[in-house]
mmCIF file of C-alpha atoms in Angstrom:
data_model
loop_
_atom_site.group_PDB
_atom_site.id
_atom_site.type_symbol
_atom_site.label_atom_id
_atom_site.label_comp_id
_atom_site.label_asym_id
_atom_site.label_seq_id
_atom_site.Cartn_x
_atom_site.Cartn_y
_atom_site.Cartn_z
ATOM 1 C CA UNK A 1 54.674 -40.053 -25.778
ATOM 2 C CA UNK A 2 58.061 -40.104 -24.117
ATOM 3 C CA UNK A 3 59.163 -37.126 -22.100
ATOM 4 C CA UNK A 4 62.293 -36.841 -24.295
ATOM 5 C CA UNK A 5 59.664 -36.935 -27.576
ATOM 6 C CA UNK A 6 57.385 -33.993 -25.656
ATOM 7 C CA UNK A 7 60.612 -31.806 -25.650
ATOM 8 C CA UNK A 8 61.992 -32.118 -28.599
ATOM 9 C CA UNK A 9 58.529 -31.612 -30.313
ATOM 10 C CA UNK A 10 58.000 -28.071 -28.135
ATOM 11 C CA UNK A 11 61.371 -27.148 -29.111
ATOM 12 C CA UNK A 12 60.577 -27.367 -32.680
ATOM 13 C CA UNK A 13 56.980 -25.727 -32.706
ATOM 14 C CA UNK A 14 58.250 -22.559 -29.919
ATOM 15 C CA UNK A 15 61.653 -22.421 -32.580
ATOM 16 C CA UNK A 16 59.606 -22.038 -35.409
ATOM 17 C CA UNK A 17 56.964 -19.419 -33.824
ATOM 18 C CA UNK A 18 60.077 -17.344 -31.757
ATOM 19 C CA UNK A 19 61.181 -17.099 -35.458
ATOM 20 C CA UNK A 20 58.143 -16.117 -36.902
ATOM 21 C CA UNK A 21 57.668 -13.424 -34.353
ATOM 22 C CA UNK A 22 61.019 -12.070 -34.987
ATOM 23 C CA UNK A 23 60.766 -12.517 -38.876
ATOM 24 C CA UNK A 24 57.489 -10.707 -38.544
ATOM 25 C CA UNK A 25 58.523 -7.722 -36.163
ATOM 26 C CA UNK A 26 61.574 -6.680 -37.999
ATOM 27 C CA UNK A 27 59.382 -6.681 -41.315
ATOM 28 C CA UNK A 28 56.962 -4.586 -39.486
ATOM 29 C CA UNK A 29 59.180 -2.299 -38.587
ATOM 30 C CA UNK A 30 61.111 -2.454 -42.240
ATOM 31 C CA UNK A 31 58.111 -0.800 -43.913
ATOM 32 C CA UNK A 32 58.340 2.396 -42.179
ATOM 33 C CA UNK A 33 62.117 2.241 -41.391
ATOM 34 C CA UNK A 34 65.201 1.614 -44.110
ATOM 35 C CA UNK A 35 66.076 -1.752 -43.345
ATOM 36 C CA UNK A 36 69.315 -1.087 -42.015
ATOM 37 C CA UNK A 37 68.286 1.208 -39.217
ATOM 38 C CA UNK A 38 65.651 -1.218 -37.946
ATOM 39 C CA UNK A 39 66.258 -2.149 -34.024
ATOM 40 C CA UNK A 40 66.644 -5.639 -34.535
ATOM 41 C CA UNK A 41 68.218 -6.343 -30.830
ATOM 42 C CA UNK A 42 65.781 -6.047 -28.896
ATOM 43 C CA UNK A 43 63.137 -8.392 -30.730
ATOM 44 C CA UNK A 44 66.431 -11.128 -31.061
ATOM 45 C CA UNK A 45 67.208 -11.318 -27.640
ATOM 46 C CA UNK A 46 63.151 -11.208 -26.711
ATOM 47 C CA UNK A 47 62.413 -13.556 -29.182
ATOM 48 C CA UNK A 48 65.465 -15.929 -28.122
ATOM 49 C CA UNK A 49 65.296 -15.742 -24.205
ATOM 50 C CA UNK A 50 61.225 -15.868 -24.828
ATOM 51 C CA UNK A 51 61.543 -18.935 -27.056
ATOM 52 C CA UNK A 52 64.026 -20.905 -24.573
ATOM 53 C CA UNK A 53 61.653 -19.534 -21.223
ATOM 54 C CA UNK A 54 58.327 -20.582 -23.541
ATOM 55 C CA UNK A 55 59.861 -24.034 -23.928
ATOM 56 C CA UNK A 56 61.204 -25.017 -19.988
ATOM 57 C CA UNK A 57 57.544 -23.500 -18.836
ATOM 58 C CA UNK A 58 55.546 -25.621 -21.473
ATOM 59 C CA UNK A 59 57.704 -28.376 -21.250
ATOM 60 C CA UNK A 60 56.982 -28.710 -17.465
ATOM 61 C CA UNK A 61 53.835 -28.343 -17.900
ATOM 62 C CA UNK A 62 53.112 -31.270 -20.066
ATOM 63 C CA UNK A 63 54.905 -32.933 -18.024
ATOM 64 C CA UNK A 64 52.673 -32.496 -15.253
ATOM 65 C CA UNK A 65 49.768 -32.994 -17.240
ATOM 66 C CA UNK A 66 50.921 -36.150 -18.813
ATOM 67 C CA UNK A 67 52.445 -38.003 -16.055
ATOM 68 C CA UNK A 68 52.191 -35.925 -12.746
ATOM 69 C CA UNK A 69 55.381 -33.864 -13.135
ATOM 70 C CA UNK A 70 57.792 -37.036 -12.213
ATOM 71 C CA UNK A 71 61.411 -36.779 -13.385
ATOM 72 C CA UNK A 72 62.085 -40.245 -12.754
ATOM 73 C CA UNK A 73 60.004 -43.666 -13.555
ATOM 74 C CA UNK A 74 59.357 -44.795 -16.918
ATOM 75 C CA UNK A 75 59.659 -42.289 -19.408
ATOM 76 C CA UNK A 76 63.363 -41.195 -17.962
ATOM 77 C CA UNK A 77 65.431 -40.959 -20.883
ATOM 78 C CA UNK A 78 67.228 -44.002 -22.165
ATOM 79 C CA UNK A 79 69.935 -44.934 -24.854
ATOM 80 C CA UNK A 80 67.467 -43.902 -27.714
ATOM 81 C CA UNK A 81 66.815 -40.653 -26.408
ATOM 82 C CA UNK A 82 70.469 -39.947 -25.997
ATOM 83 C CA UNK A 83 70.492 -41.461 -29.552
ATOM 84 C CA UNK A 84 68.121 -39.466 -31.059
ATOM 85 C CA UNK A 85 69.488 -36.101 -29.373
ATOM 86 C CA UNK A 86 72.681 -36.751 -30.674
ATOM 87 C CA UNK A 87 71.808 -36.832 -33.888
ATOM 88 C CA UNK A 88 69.687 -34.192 -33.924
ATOM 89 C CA UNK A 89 72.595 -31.978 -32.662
ATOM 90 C CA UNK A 90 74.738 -33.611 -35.558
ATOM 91 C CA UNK A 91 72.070 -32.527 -38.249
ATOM 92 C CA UNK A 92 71.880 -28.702 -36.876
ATOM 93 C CA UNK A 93 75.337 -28.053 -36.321
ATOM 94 C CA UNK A 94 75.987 -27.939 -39.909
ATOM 95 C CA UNK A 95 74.129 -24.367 -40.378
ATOM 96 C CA UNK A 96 75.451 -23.402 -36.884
ATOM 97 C CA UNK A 97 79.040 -23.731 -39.014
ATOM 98 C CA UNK A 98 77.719 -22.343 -41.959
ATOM 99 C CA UNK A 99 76.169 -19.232 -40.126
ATOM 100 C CA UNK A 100 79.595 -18.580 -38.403
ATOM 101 C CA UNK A 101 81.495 -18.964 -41.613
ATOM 102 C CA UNK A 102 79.165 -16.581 -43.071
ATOM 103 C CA UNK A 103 79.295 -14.324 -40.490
ATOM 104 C CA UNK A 104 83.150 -14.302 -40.276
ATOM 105 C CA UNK A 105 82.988 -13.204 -44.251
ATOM 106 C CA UNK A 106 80.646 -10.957 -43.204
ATOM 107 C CA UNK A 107 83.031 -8.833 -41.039
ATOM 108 C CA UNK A 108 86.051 -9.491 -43.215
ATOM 109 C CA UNK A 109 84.182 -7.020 -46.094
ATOM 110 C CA UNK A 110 82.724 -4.784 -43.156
ATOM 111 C CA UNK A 111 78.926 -5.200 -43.744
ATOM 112 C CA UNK A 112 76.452 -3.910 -41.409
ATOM 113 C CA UNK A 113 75.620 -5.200 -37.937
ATOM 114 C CA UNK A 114 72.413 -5.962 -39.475
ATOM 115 C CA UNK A 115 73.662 -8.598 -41.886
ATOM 116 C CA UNK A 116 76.201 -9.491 -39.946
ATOM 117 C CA UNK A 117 73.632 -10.207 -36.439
ATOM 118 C CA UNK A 118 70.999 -11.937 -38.579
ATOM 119 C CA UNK A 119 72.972 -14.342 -40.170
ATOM 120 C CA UNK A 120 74.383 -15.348 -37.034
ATOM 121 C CA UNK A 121 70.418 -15.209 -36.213
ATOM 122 C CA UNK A 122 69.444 -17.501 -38.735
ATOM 123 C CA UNK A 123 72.240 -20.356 -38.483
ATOM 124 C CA UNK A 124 71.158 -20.250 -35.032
ATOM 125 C CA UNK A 125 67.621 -20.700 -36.179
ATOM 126 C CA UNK A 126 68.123 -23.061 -38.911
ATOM 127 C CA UNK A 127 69.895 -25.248 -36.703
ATOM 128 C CA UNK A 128 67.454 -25.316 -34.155
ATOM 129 C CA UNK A 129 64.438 -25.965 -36.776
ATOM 130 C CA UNK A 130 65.964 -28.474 -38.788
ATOM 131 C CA UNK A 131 67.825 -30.345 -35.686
ATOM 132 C CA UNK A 132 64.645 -30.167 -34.302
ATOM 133 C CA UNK A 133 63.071 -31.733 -37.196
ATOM 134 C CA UNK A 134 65.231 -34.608 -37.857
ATOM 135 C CA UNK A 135 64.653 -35.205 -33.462
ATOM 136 C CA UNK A 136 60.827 -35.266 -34.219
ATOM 137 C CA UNK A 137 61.353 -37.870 -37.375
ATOM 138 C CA UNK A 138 63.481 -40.272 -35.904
ATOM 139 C CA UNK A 139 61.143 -40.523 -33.343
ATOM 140 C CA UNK A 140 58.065 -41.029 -35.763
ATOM 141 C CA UNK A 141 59.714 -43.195 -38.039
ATOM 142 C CA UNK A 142 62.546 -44.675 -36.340
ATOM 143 C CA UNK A 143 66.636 -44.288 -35.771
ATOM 144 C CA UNK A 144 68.156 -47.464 -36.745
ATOM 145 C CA UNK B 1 69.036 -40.522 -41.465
ATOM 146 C CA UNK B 2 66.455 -43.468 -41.412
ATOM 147 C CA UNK B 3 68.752 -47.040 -42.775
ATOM 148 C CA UNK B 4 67.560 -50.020 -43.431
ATOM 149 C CA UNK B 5 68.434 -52.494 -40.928
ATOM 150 C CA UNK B 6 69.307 -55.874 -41.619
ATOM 151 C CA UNK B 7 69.100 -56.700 -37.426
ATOM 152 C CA UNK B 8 65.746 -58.374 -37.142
ATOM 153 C CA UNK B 9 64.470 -59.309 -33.482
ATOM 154 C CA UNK B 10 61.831 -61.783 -32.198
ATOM 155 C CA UNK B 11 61.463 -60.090 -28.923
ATOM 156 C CA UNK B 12 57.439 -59.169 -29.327
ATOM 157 C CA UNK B 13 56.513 -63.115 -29.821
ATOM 158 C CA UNK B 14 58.957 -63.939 -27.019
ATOM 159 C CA UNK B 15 57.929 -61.419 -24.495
ATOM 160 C CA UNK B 16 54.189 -62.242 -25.428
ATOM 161 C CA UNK B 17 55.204 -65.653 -24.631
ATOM 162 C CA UNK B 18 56.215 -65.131 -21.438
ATOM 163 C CA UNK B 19 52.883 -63.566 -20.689
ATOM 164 C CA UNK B 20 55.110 -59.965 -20.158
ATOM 165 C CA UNK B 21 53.782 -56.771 -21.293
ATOM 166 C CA UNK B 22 55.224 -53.740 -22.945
ATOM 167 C CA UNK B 23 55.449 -52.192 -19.908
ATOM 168 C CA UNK B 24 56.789 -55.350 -17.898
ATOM 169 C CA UNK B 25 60.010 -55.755 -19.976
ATOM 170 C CA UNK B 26 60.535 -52.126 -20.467
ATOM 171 C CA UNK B 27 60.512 -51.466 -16.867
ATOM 172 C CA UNK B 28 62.837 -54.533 -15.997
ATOM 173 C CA UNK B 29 65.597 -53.426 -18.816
ATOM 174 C CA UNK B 30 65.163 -49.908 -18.051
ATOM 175 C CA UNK B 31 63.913 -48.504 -20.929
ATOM 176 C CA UNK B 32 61.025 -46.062 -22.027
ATOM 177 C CA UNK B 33 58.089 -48.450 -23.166
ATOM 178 C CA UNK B 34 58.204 -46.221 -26.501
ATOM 179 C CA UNK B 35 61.747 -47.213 -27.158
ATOM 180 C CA UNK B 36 60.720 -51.428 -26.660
ATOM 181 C CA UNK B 37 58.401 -50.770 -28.949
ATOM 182 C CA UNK B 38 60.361 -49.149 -31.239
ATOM 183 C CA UNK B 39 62.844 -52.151 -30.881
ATOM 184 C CA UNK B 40 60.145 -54.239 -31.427
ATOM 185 C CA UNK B 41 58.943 -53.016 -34.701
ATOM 186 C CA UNK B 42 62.334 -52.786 -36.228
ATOM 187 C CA UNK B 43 62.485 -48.999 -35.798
ATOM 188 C CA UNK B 44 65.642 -49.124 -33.575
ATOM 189 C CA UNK B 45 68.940 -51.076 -33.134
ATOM 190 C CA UNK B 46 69.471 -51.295 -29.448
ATOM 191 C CA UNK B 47 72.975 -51.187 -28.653
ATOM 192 C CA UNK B 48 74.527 -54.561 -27.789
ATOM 193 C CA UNK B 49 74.296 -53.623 -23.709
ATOM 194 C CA UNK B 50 70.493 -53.022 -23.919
ATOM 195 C CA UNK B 51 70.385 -56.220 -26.258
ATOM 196 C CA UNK B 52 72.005 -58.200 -23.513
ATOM 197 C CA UNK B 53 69.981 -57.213 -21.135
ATOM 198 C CA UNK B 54 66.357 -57.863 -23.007
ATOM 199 C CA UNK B 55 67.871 -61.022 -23.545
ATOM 200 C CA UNK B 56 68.466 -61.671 -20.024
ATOM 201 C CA UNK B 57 65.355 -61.000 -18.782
ATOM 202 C CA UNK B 58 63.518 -63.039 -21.269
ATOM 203 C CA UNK B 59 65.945 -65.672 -20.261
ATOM 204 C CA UNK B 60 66.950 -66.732 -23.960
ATOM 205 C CA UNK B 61 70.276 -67.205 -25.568
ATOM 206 C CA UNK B 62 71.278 -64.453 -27.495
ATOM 207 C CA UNK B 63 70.546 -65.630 -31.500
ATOM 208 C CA UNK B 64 66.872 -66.777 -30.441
ATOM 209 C CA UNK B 65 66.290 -62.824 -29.457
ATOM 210 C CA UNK B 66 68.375 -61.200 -32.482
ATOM 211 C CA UNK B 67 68.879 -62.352 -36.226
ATOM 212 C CA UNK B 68 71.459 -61.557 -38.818
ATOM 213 C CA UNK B 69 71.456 -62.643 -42.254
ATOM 214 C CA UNK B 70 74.080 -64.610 -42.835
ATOM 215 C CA UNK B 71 75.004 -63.155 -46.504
#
């Protein structure tokens, strides 16, 4: 497997668990708390500078596992990497938009923070799962 | 996101001819062997720099490398 394949399949799998954490924290803390008084800061940012850490460290080490920890030589990215990353971005940046649009109509009818932070949350996270997603297909079953 | 291609390549029976591996021609055009194989099953278009350099290296002229219909 290509370096460039490693990453973007870590990125999906440590996206979807970082969410899953976060998802699963604020519900914890939704049954004994009404929902708009939950802390949901903290467990964002943990679960968001945790998920991007988790994903350098593991990338790395497959890395070194794989092929020694070499940044250059044969599995350097190329053209279909560059390809492939591209359109990944081009797939997720939809529900970045969409999050931000929300978010923006959000404000305009003053909603809570809450609302207001985990929409923002969850274009963020959409676009990282389903970019990360159409990165992991195309390499499977091809970008032509 | 996947298209059908109508690009079809005979760079695996060429290569194969030229007793290179995977690895051989990847390495000489720069490439990730993942992406010549890719190329090689149809799976991706290379753009018409990398195709003119695979072609170089196996020393071919360009149509004996890459087909197109021609309706």
């Amino acid at each position: 497997m290509a370096r460039e394949e490693r990453a973007a399949w870590v990125g999906l799998v440590v996206s979807l668990i970082a969410i899953a954490v976060y998802a699963a924290v604020v519900a914890g803390r939704a049954a004994s708390t009404p929902l708009l008084e939950v802390d949901w800061l903290g467990p964002m940012l943990w679960t968001i500078i945790g998920g991007i850490v988790v994903s350098i460290v593991v990338t790395i080490i497959w890395g070194v596992v794989a092929e020694g920890g070499s940044l250059r030589g044969e599995n350097a990215a190329d053209e279909r990497d560059r390809a492939i990353t591209q359109m990944g971005d081009r797939v997720g940046v939809a529900f970045l938009v969409i999050g931000g649009v929300v978010g923006i109509a959000l404000c305009a009818i003053d909603a809570a923070p809450f609302w207001i932070a985990n929409t923002l949350y969850a274009g963020f996270a959409l676009s990282s799962v389903v970019g990360g997603i159409a990165r992991v297909v195309a390499y499977r079953r091809g970008l032509v | 996101m996947v298209k059908p291609t109508r690009v079809t390549n005979a760079i695996r029976e060429l290569r194969t001819d030229r007793g290179l591996t995977q690895a051989d021609l990847a390495g000489a055009v720069g490439v990730t062997r993942q992406t010549l194989i890719a190329i090689e099953q149809g799976k991706y278009s290379p753009s018409l720099e990398m195709a003119f350099q695979i072609v170089r290296v196996l020393d071919v002229p360009f149509d004996a490398a890459f087909q197109y219909p021609e309706d």
